[in-house]
PDB file of C-alpha atoms in Angstrom:
ATOM      1  CA  UNK X  51      -1.807  -4.013  16.173  1.00  0.00           C
ATOM      2  CA  UNK X  52      -0.422  -0.835  17.393  1.00  0.00           C
ATOM      3  CA  UNK X  53      -2.073   2.075  15.935  1.00  0.00           C
ATOM      4  CA  UNK X  54      -2.570   5.712  16.426  1.00  0.00           C
ATOM      5  CA  UNK X  55      -5.304   8.472  16.364  1.00  0.00           C
ATOM      6  CA  UNK X  56      -5.436  12.109  16.175  1.00  0.00           C
ATOM      7  CA  UNK X  57      -9.027  12.670  17.294  1.00  0.00           C
ATOM      8  CA  UNK X  58     -12.219  10.572  18.036  1.00  0.00           C
ATOM      9  CA  UNK X  59     -13.393  10.389  14.409  1.00  0.00           C
ATOM     10  CA  UNK X  60     -11.520   7.190  14.072  1.00  0.00           C
ATOM     11  CA  UNK X  61     -13.469   5.397  16.954  1.00  0.00           C
ATOM     12  CA  UNK X  62     -15.760   3.554  14.574  1.00  0.00           C
ATOM     13  CA  UNK X  63     -12.709   2.189  12.530  1.00  0.00           C
ATOM     14  CA  UNK X  64     -11.179   1.296  15.987  1.00  0.00           C
ATOM     15  CA  UNK X  65     -14.183  -0.787  16.870  1.00  0.00           C
ATOM     16  CA  UNK X  66     -14.361  -2.722  13.641  1.00  0.00           C
ATOM     17  CA  UNK X  67     -10.739  -3.514  13.563  1.00  0.00           C
ATOM     18  CA  UNK X  68     -10.247  -6.106  16.172  1.00  0.00           C
ATOM     19  CA  UNK X  69      -6.651  -6.396  15.422  1.00  0.00           C
ATOM     20  CA  UNK X  70      -5.852  -3.313  17.093  1.00  0.00           C
ATOM     21  CA  UNK X  71      -4.801  -3.683  20.744  1.00  0.00           C
ATOM     22  CA  UNK X  72      -2.821  -0.487  21.519  1.00  0.00           C
ATOM     23  CA  UNK X  73      -3.343   3.014  20.480  1.00  0.00           C
ATOM     24  CA  UNK X  74      -1.414   6.342  20.902  1.00  0.00           C
ATOM     25  CA  UNK X  75      -3.866   9.095  21.247  1.00  0.00           C
ATOM     26  CA  UNK X  76      -4.201  12.734  22.274  1.00  0.00           C
ATOM     27  CA  UNK X  77      -4.402  13.199  26.130  1.00  0.00           C
ATOM     28  CA  UNK X  78      -7.981  14.629  25.749  1.00  0.00           C
ATOM     29  CA  UNK X  79      -9.207  11.611  23.651  1.00  0.00           C
ATOM     30  CA  UNK X  80     -10.643   9.094  26.466  1.00  0.00           C
ATOM     31  CA  UNK X  81     -13.179   7.410  23.974  1.00  0.00           C
ATOM     32  CA  UNK X  82     -10.786   4.597  23.092  1.00  0.00           C
ATOM     33  CA  UNK X  83     -10.230   3.375  26.545  1.00  0.00           C
ATOM     34  CA  UNK X  84     -13.387   1.426  26.716  1.00  0.00           C
ATOM     35  CA  UNK X  85     -12.758  -0.332  23.379  1.00  0.00           C
ATOM     36  CA  UNK X  86      -9.210  -1.524  24.256  1.00  0.00           C
ATOM     37  CA  UNK X  87      -9.956  -2.267  27.892  1.00  0.00           C
ATOM     38  CA  UNK X  88     -12.400  -4.952  26.340  1.00  0.00           C
ATOM     39  CA  UNK X  89      -9.737  -6.323  24.423  1.00  0.00           C
ATOM     40  CA  UNK X  90      -7.313  -6.338  27.165  1.00  0.00           C
ATOM     41  CA  UNK X  91      -5.453  -3.519  25.322  1.00  0.00           C
ATOM     42  CA  UNK X  92      -3.954  -0.459  26.250  1.00  0.00           C
ATOM     43  CA  UNK X  93      -4.074   3.318  25.447  1.00  0.00           C
ATOM     44  CA  UNK X  94      -0.966   5.543  25.533  1.00  0.00           C
ATOM     45  CA  UNK X  95      -1.652   8.991  25.661  1.00  0.00           C
ATOM     46  CA  UNK X  96       0.616  11.699  23.852  1.00  0.00           C
ATOM     47  CA  UNK X  97       0.627  15.204  22.841  1.00  0.00           C
ATOM     48  CA  UNK X  98       2.002  14.170  19.355  1.00  0.00           C
ATOM     49  CA  UNK X  99       0.432  10.615  18.728  1.00  0.00           C
ATOM     50  CA  UNK X 100       1.363  10.506  15.099  1.00  0.00           C
ATOM     51  CA  UNK X 101       4.806  11.632  15.575  1.00  0.00           C
ATOM     52  CA  UNK X 102       5.444   9.155  18.678  1.00  0.00           C
ATOM     53  CA  UNK X 103       3.921   6.111  16.704  1.00  0.00           C
ATOM     54  CA  UNK X 104       6.322   6.702  13.678  1.00  0.00           C
ATOM     55  CA  UNK X 105       9.353   7.170  16.082  1.00  0.00           C
ATOM     56  CA  UNK X 106       8.572   3.936  17.828  1.00  0.00           C
ATOM     57  CA  UNK X 107       8.125   2.322  14.150  1.00  0.00           C
ATOM     58  CA  UNK X 108      11.456   3.628  13.229  1.00  0.00           C
ATOM     59  CA  UNK X 109      13.120   2.380  16.515  1.00  0.00           C
ATOM     60  CA  UNK X 110      11.458  -0.973  15.766  1.00  0.00           C
ATOM     61  CA  UNK X 111      13.066  -0.949  12.512  1.00  0.00           C
ATOM     62  CA  UNK X 112      16.548  -0.250  13.888  1.00  0.00           C
ATOM     63  CA  UNK X 113      16.251  -3.259  16.477  1.00  0.00           C
ATOM     64  CA  UNK X 114      16.400  -5.909  13.857  1.00  0.00           C
ATOM     65  CA  UNK X 115      13.807  -8.307  14.962  1.00  0.00           C
ATOM     66  CA  UNK X 116      10.336  -6.965  14.740  1.00  0.00           C
ATOM     67  CA  UNK X 117       9.710  -6.556  10.920  1.00  0.00           C
ATOM     68  CA  UNK X 118      10.533  -9.222   8.250  1.00  0.00           C
ATOM     69  CA  UNK X 119      13.951  -8.726   6.985  1.00  0.00           C
ATOM     70  CA  UNK X 120      13.698 -10.719   3.597  1.00  0.00           C
ATOM     71  CA  UNK X 121      17.377 -11.350   3.972  1.00  0.00           C
ATOM     72  CA  UNK X 122      17.070 -14.992   2.516  1.00  0.00           C
ATOM     73  CA  UNK X 123      19.088 -16.060  -0.821  1.00  0.00           C
ATOM     74  CA  UNK X 124      17.050 -14.783  -3.870  1.00  0.00           C
ATOM     75  CA  UNK X 125      15.174 -17.783  -5.433  1.00  0.00           C
ATOM     76  CA  UNK X 126      14.953 -18.028  -9.400  1.00  0.00           C
ATOM     77  CA  UNK X 127      12.489 -20.376 -11.362  1.00  0.00           C
ATOM     78  CA  UNK X 128      13.557 -21.920 -14.865  1.00  0.00           C
ATOM     79  CA  UNK X 129      13.746 -20.278 -18.239  1.00  0.00           C
ATOM     80  CA  UNK X 130      14.416 -16.684 -16.910  1.00  0.00           C
ATOM     81  CA  UNK X 131      16.148 -14.098 -19.104  1.00  0.00           C
ATOM     82  CA  UNK X 132      17.753 -11.740 -16.631  1.00  0.00           C
ATOM     83  CA  UNK X 133      20.483  -9.067 -17.933  1.00  0.00           C
ATOM     84  CA  UNK X 134      23.421  -9.312 -16.365  1.00  0.00           C
ATOM     85  CA  UNK X 135      23.587  -5.604 -15.105  1.00  0.00           C
ATOM     86  CA  UNK X 136      20.451  -6.115 -13.386  1.00  0.00           C
ATOM     87  CA  UNK X 137      20.583  -5.739  -9.456  1.00  0.00           C
ATOM     88  CA  UNK X 138      18.662  -8.458  -7.405  1.00  0.00           C
ATOM     89  CA  UNK X 139      18.838  -8.009  -3.633  1.00  0.00           C
ATOM     90  CA  UNK X 140      18.562 -10.998  -1.082  1.00  0.00           C
ATOM     91  CA  UNK X 141      14.926 -11.809  -0.327  1.00  0.00           C
ATOM     92  CA  UNK X 142      13.459 -11.731  -3.750  1.00  0.00           C
ATOM     93  CA  UNK X 143      11.337 -14.673  -5.236  1.00  0.00           C
ATOM     94  CA  UNK X 144      11.478 -14.903  -9.084  1.00  0.00           C
ATOM     95  CA  UNK X 145       9.174 -17.294 -11.037  1.00  0.00           C
ATOM     96  CA  UNK X 146       9.699 -19.080 -14.282  1.00  0.00           C
ATOM     97  CA  UNK X 147      10.533 -17.393 -17.741  1.00  0.00           C
ATOM     98  CA  UNK X 148      10.887 -13.965 -16.234  1.00  0.00           C
ATOM     99  CA  UNK X 149      12.658 -11.448 -18.677  1.00  0.00           C
ATOM    100  CA  UNK X 150      14.316  -8.297 -16.811  1.00  0.00           C
ATOM    101  CA  UNK X 151      16.169  -5.788 -18.819  1.00  0.00           C
ATOM    102  CA  UNK X 152      19.375  -3.855 -18.303  1.00  0.00           C
ATOM    103  CA  UNK X 153      20.211  -1.907 -15.157  1.00  0.00           C
ATOM    104  CA  UNK X 154      16.715  -2.721 -13.426  1.00  0.00           C
ATOM    105  CA  UNK X 155      16.988  -2.945  -9.726  1.00  0.00           C
ATOM    106  CA  UNK X 156      14.610  -5.327  -7.797  1.00  0.00           C
ATOM    107  CA  UNK X 157      14.791  -4.832  -3.962  1.00  0.00           C
ATOM    108  CA  UNK X 158      13.989  -7.350  -0.958  1.00  0.00           C
ATOM    109  CA  UNK X 159      10.540  -8.325  -0.248  1.00  0.00           C
ATOM    110  CA  UNK X 160       9.814  -8.622  -3.984  1.00  0.00           C
ATOM    111  CA  UNK X 161       7.617 -11.620  -5.443  1.00  0.00           C
ATOM    112  CA  UNK X 162       7.575 -12.023  -9.220  1.00  0.00           C
ATOM    113  CA  UNK X 163       5.446 -14.748 -10.813  1.00  0.00           C
ATOM    114  CA  UNK X 164       5.690 -16.488 -13.853  1.00  0.00           C
ATOM    115  CA  UNK X 165       5.947 -14.947 -17.497  1.00  0.00           C
ATOM    116  CA  UNK X 166       6.520 -11.545 -16.148  1.00  0.00           C
ATOM    117  CA  UNK X 167       8.553  -8.996 -18.428  1.00  0.00           C
ATOM    118  CA  UNK X 168      10.227  -5.863 -16.748  1.00  0.00           C
ATOM    119  CA  UNK X 169      12.267  -3.531 -18.967  1.00  0.00           C
ATOM    120  CA  UNK X 170      15.488  -1.353 -18.368  1.00  0.00           C
ATOM    121  CA  UNK X 171      16.249   0.959 -15.668  1.00  0.00           C
ATOM    122  CA  UNK X 172      13.208   0.210 -13.570  1.00  0.00           C
ATOM    123  CA  UNK X 173      13.187  -0.032  -9.988  1.00  0.00           C
ATOM    124  CA  UNK X 174      10.675  -2.811  -8.262  1.00  0.00           C
ATOM    125  CA  UNK X 175      10.386  -2.496  -4.566  1.00  0.00           C
ATOM    126  CA  UNK X 176      11.590   1.173  -4.065  1.00  0.00           C
ATOM    127  CA  UNK X 177      11.126   2.196  -0.798  1.00  0.00           C
ATOM    128  CA  UNK X 178       7.650   4.344  -0.632  1.00  0.00           C
ATOM    129  CA  UNK X 179       7.558   8.005   0.276  1.00  0.00           C
ATOM    130  CA  UNK X 180       6.020   9.277   3.356  1.00  0.00           C
ATOM    131  CA  UNK X 181       6.634  12.150   5.311  1.00  0.00           C
ATOM    132  CA  UNK X 182       5.224  13.205   8.864  1.00  0.00           C
ATOM    133  CA  UNK X 183       5.400  16.834   9.433  1.00  0.00           C
ATOM    134  CA  UNK X 184       5.540  18.377  12.956  1.00  0.00           C
ATOM    135  CA  UNK X 185       5.279  22.224  13.575  1.00  0.00           C
ATOM    136  CA  UNK X 186       8.597  23.580  13.798  1.00  0.00           C
ATOM    137  CA  UNK X 187      10.403  20.341  13.257  1.00  0.00           C
ATOM    138  CA  UNK X 188      12.342  19.008   9.969  1.00  0.00           C
ATOM    139  CA  UNK X 189       9.963  16.727   7.846  1.00  0.00           C
ATOM    140  CA  UNK X 190      10.445  12.908   8.949  1.00  0.00           C
ATOM    141  CA  UNK X 191      10.779  10.161   6.343  1.00  0.00           C
ATOM    142  CA  UNK X 192       9.331   7.088   7.189  1.00  0.00           C
ATOM    143  CA  UNK X 193      11.010   3.779   6.661  1.00  0.00           C
ATOM    144  CA  UNK X 194       8.722   1.428   4.523  1.00  0.00           C
ATOM    145  CA  UNK X 195       9.326  -2.363   5.572  1.00  0.00           C
ATOM    146  CA  UNK X 196       6.750  -4.159   3.238  1.00  0.00           C
ATOM    147  CA  UNK X 197       7.167  -5.748  -0.457  1.00  0.00           C
ATOM    148  CA  UNK X 198       5.647  -5.925  -3.786  1.00  0.00           C
ATOM    149  CA  UNK X 199       3.752  -8.681  -5.466  1.00  0.00           C
ATOM    150  CA  UNK X 200       3.751  -8.878  -9.246  1.00  0.00           C
ATOM    151  CA  UNK X 201       1.415 -11.508 -10.519  1.00  0.00           C
ATOM    152  CA  UNK X 202       1.754 -13.536 -13.772  1.00  0.00           C
ATOM    153  CA  UNK X 203       1.945 -12.443 -17.273  1.00  0.00           C
ATOM    154  CA  UNK X 204       2.509  -8.761 -16.068  1.00  0.00           C
ATOM    155  CA  UNK X 205       4.298  -6.197 -18.348  1.00  0.00           C
ATOM    156  CA  UNK X 206       6.364  -3.362 -16.963  1.00  0.00           C
ATOM    157  CA  UNK X 207       8.080  -0.992 -19.257  1.00  0.00           C
ATOM    158  CA  UNK X 208      11.188   0.718 -19.156  1.00  0.00           C
ATOM    159  CA  UNK X 209      12.087   3.762 -16.195  1.00  0.00           C
ATOM    160  CA  UNK X 210       9.264   2.745 -14.141  1.00  0.00           C
ATOM    161  CA  UNK X 211       9.128   2.566 -10.211  1.00  0.00           C
ATOM    162  CA  UNK X 212       7.011   0.383  -8.092  1.00  0.00           C
ATOM    163  CA  UNK X 213       7.212   1.138  -4.345  1.00  0.00           C
ATOM    164  CA  UNK X 214       6.844  -1.152  -1.421  1.00  0.00           C
ATOM    165  CA  UNK X 215       4.372  -1.076   1.298  1.00  0.00           C
ATOM    166  CA  UNK X 216       4.543   0.867   4.395  1.00  0.00           C
ATOM    167  CA  UNK X 217       3.807  -1.939   6.792  1.00  0.00           C
ATOM    168  CA  UNK X 218       2.683  -5.456   6.099  1.00  0.00           C
ATOM    169  CA  UNK X 219       1.520  -7.023   3.053  1.00  0.00           C
ATOM    170  CA  UNK X 220       2.797  -5.890  -0.590  1.00  0.00           C
ATOM    171  CA  UNK X 221       2.102  -3.436  -3.164  1.00  0.00           C
ATOM    172  CA  UNK X 222      -0.051  -5.761  -5.566  1.00  0.00           C
ATOM    173  CA  UNK X 223       0.102  -5.989  -9.454  1.00  0.00           C
ATOM    174  CA  UNK X 224      -2.684  -8.360 -10.886  1.00  0.00           C
ATOM    175  CA  UNK X 225      -2.410 -11.042 -13.372  1.00  0.00           C
ATOM    176  CA  UNK X 226      -2.049  -9.747 -17.059  1.00  0.00           C
ATOM    177  CA  UNK X 227      -1.666  -5.943 -16.057  1.00  0.00           C
ATOM    178  CA  UNK X 228       0.593  -3.945 -18.220  1.00  0.00           C
ATOM    179  CA  UNK X 229       2.182  -0.759 -17.350  1.00  0.00           C
ATOM    180  CA  UNK X 230       4.056   1.514 -19.820  1.00  0.00           C
ATOM    181  CA  UNK X 231       7.508   3.216 -19.519  1.00  0.00           C
ATOM    182  CA  UNK X 232       7.708   6.095 -17.213  1.00  0.00           C
ATOM    183  CA  UNK X 233       5.294   5.146 -14.530  1.00  0.00           C
ATOM    184  CA  UNK X 234       5.320   5.820 -10.753  1.00  0.00           C
ATOM    185  CA  UNK X 235       3.396   3.310  -8.668  1.00  0.00           C
ATOM    186  CA  UNK X 236       3.512   4.483  -5.067  1.00  0.00           C
ATOM    187  CA  UNK X 237       3.445   2.529  -1.905  1.00  0.00           C
ATOM    188  CA  UNK X 238       0.358   0.138  -1.013  1.00  0.00           C
ATOM    189  CA  UNK X 239      -1.330   0.333  -4.691  1.00  0.00           C
ATOM    190  CA  UNK X 240      -3.631  -2.410  -5.765  1.00  0.00           C
ATOM    191  CA  UNK X 241      -3.768  -2.816  -9.477  1.00  0.00           C
ATOM    192  CA  UNK X 242      -6.250  -5.575 -10.685  1.00  0.00           C
ATOM    193  CA  UNK X 243      -6.042  -8.164 -13.462  1.00  0.00           C
ATOM    194  CA  UNK X 244      -5.601  -6.888 -17.032  1.00  0.00           C
ATOM    195  CA  UNK X 245      -5.390  -3.270 -15.902  1.00  0.00           C
ATOM    196  CA  UNK X 246      -3.293  -0.814 -18.409  1.00  0.00           C
ATOM    197  CA  UNK X 247      -1.262   2.253 -16.929  1.00  0.00           C
ATOM    198  CA  UNK X 248       0.214   4.191 -19.783  1.00  0.00           C
ATOM    199  CA  UNK X 249       3.387   6.528 -19.812  1.00  0.00           C
ATOM    200  CA  UNK X 250       3.762   9.172 -17.384  1.00  0.00           C
ATOM    201  CA  UNK X 251       1.179   8.248 -14.885  1.00  0.00           C
ATOM    202  CA  UNK X 252       1.525   8.735 -11.423  1.00  0.00           C
ATOM    203  CA  UNK X 253      -0.392   7.057  -8.793  1.00  0.00           C
ATOM    204  CA  UNK X 254      -0.172   8.227  -5.165  1.00  0.00           C
ATOM    205  CA  UNK X 255      -0.142   5.816  -2.198  1.00  0.00           C
ATOM    206  CA  UNK X 256      -2.980   3.515  -1.444  1.00  0.00           C
ATOM    207  CA  UNK X 257      -4.924   4.179  -4.417  1.00  0.00           C
ATOM    208  CA  UNK X 258      -6.672   1.278  -6.090  1.00  0.00           C
ATOM    209  CA  UNK X 259      -6.875   0.656 -10.094  1.00  0.00           C
ATOM    210  CA  UNK X 260      -9.737  -2.097 -10.609  1.00  0.00           C
ATOM    211  CA  UNK X 261      -9.624  -4.887 -13.175  1.00  0.00           C
ATOM    212  CA  UNK X 262      -9.668  -3.812 -16.690  1.00  0.00           C
ATOM    213  CA  UNK X 263      -9.316  -0.341 -16.136  1.00  0.00           C
ATOM    214  CA  UNK X 264      -7.461   2.032 -18.636  1.00  0.00           C
ATOM    215  CA  UNK X 265      -5.143   5.235 -17.362  1.00  0.00           C
ATOM    216  CA  UNK X 266      -4.361   7.515 -20.327  1.00  0.00           C
ATOM    217  CA  UNK X 267      -0.793   9.091 -20.487  1.00  0.00           C
ATOM    218  CA  UNK X 268       0.164  11.383 -17.791  1.00  0.00           C
ATOM    219  CA  UNK X 269      -2.851  10.387 -15.493  1.00  0.00           C
ATOM    220  CA  UNK X 270      -2.469  11.449 -11.842  1.00  0.00           C
ATOM    221  CA  UNK X 271      -4.353   9.604  -9.272  1.00  0.00           C
ATOM    222  CA  UNK X 272      -4.479  10.999  -5.704  1.00  0.00           C
ATOM    223  CA  UNK X 273      -3.946   8.722  -2.551  1.00  0.00           C
ATOM    224  CA  UNK X 274      -6.755   6.528  -1.481  1.00  0.00           C
ATOM    225  CA  UNK X 275      -8.984   7.081  -4.925  1.00  0.00           C
ATOM    226  CA  UNK X 276     -10.510   4.001  -6.563  1.00  0.00           C
ATOM    227  CA  UNK X 277     -10.483   3.665 -10.288  1.00  0.00           C
ATOM    228  CA  UNK X 278     -13.310   1.403 -11.068  1.00  0.00           C
ATOM    229  CA  UNK X 279     -13.451  -1.905 -12.867  1.00  0.00           C
ATOM    230  CA  UNK X 280     -13.266  -1.207 -16.654  1.00  0.00           C
ATOM    231  CA  UNK X 281     -13.230   2.600 -16.173  1.00  0.00           C
ATOM    232  CA  UNK X 282     -10.913   4.706 -18.315  1.00  0.00           C
ATOM    233  CA  UNK X 283      -9.327   8.106 -17.928  1.00  0.00           C
ATOM    234  CA  UNK X 284      -8.649  10.863 -20.739  1.00  0.00           C
ATOM    235  CA  UNK X 285      -5.123  12.000 -21.512  1.00  0.00           C
ATOM    236  CA  UNK X 286      -3.631  14.322 -18.516  1.00  0.00           C
ATOM    237  CA  UNK X 287      -6.591  13.692 -16.095  1.00  0.00           C
ATOM    238  CA  UNK X 288      -5.988  14.543 -12.630  1.00  0.00           C
ATOM    239  CA  UNK X 289      -8.114  12.077 -10.686  1.00  0.00           C
ATOM    240  CA  UNK X 290      -9.014  13.499  -7.293  1.00  0.00           C
ATOM    241  CA  UNK X 291     -12.135  11.052  -6.239  1.00  0.00           C
ATOM    242  CA  UNK X 292     -12.925   7.948  -7.320  1.00  0.00           C
ATOM    243  CA  UNK X 293     -14.455   6.916 -10.635  1.00  0.00           C
ATOM    244  CA  UNK X 294     -17.291   4.219 -10.801  1.00  0.00           C
ATOM    245  CA  UNK X 295     -17.228   1.031 -12.632  1.00  0.00           C
ATOM    246  CA  UNK X 296     -17.214   1.188 -16.633  1.00  0.00           C
ATOM    247  CA  UNK X 297     -17.039   5.111 -16.636  1.00  0.00           C
ATOM    248  CA  UNK X 298     -15.013   7.251 -18.894  1.00  0.00           C
ATOM    249  CA  UNK X 299     -13.538  10.292 -17.035  1.00  0.00           C
ATOM    250  CA  UNK X 300     -11.382  13.151 -17.924  1.00  0.00           C
ATOM    251  CA  UNK X 301     -10.216  16.658 -16.956  1.00  0.00           C
ATOM    252  CA  UNK X 302      -8.801  18.568 -14.299  1.00  0.00           C
ATOM    253  CA  UNK X 303     -10.528  17.480 -11.803  1.00  0.00           C
ATOM    254  CA  UNK X 304     -11.349  14.381 -13.737  1.00  0.00           C
ATOM    255  CA  UNK X 305     -15.309  14.283 -13.761  1.00  0.00           C
ATOM    256  CA  UNK X 306     -17.328  11.312 -15.081  1.00  0.00           C
ATOM    257  CA  UNK X 307     -18.758  11.682 -18.611  1.00  0.00           C
ATOM    258  CA  UNK X 308     -20.334   8.702 -19.745  1.00  0.00           C
ATOM    259  CA  UNK X 309     -20.538   4.876 -19.410  1.00  0.00           C
ATOM    260  CA  UNK X 310     -18.455   3.043 -21.715  1.00  0.00           C
ATOM    261  CA  UNK X 311     -20.696   0.306 -22.144  1.00  0.00           C
ATOM    262  CA  UNK X 312     -23.432   2.635 -23.615  1.00  0.00           C
TER     263      UNK X 312
END
């Protein structure tokens, strides 16, 4: 893995992730050299490491060979009910007894397991949204190259959007999860088994909704926040920090109020 750091505070993470073999770092940040030398890796010094990392990423996207392209003919199981107006790109795998409504778009890198229902006008595998902002420069939109994995018996309503991952892997929706109409699921999310996400909820990138959690209508979840197992949010909650297992939380910002099992 090639990665980057903007300071020495990520040194411990670099030490723990032995897959990292090269890093782009600030010119005054020499602490990574010893770590990467031990791995026969490399350090690249830069005045703008984050920008240079993503410029390299975009170049690799354009070269055509570095990232998986998902350009194989799409695969379909038996017993599917897919509306004629549905748009299914190459590079999609669809299991048995899948139902997809009118005008839904399924983009490359998507895996849909058996007995999944997806409503009308939804987008599965929409490119995630991430911007890099450098002083005095135009914001830079970053190409997402990953996929989406929807497990069996998932329900997704109308006009919902599921983003793909930034790099490897897939945005993951676990078995039996139920997603209402008008829900936004951003890149790199993990949604556990039997989780419920109701209408107008917005989940920012890399957040987690654990098994059995229930998000009330208009819940907003900040990036990298974890909603614990069987936790529940109240109406219009804004979740800025993680919620423990089995807890009811609500408000702006959402605060834990009581254990649902008590």
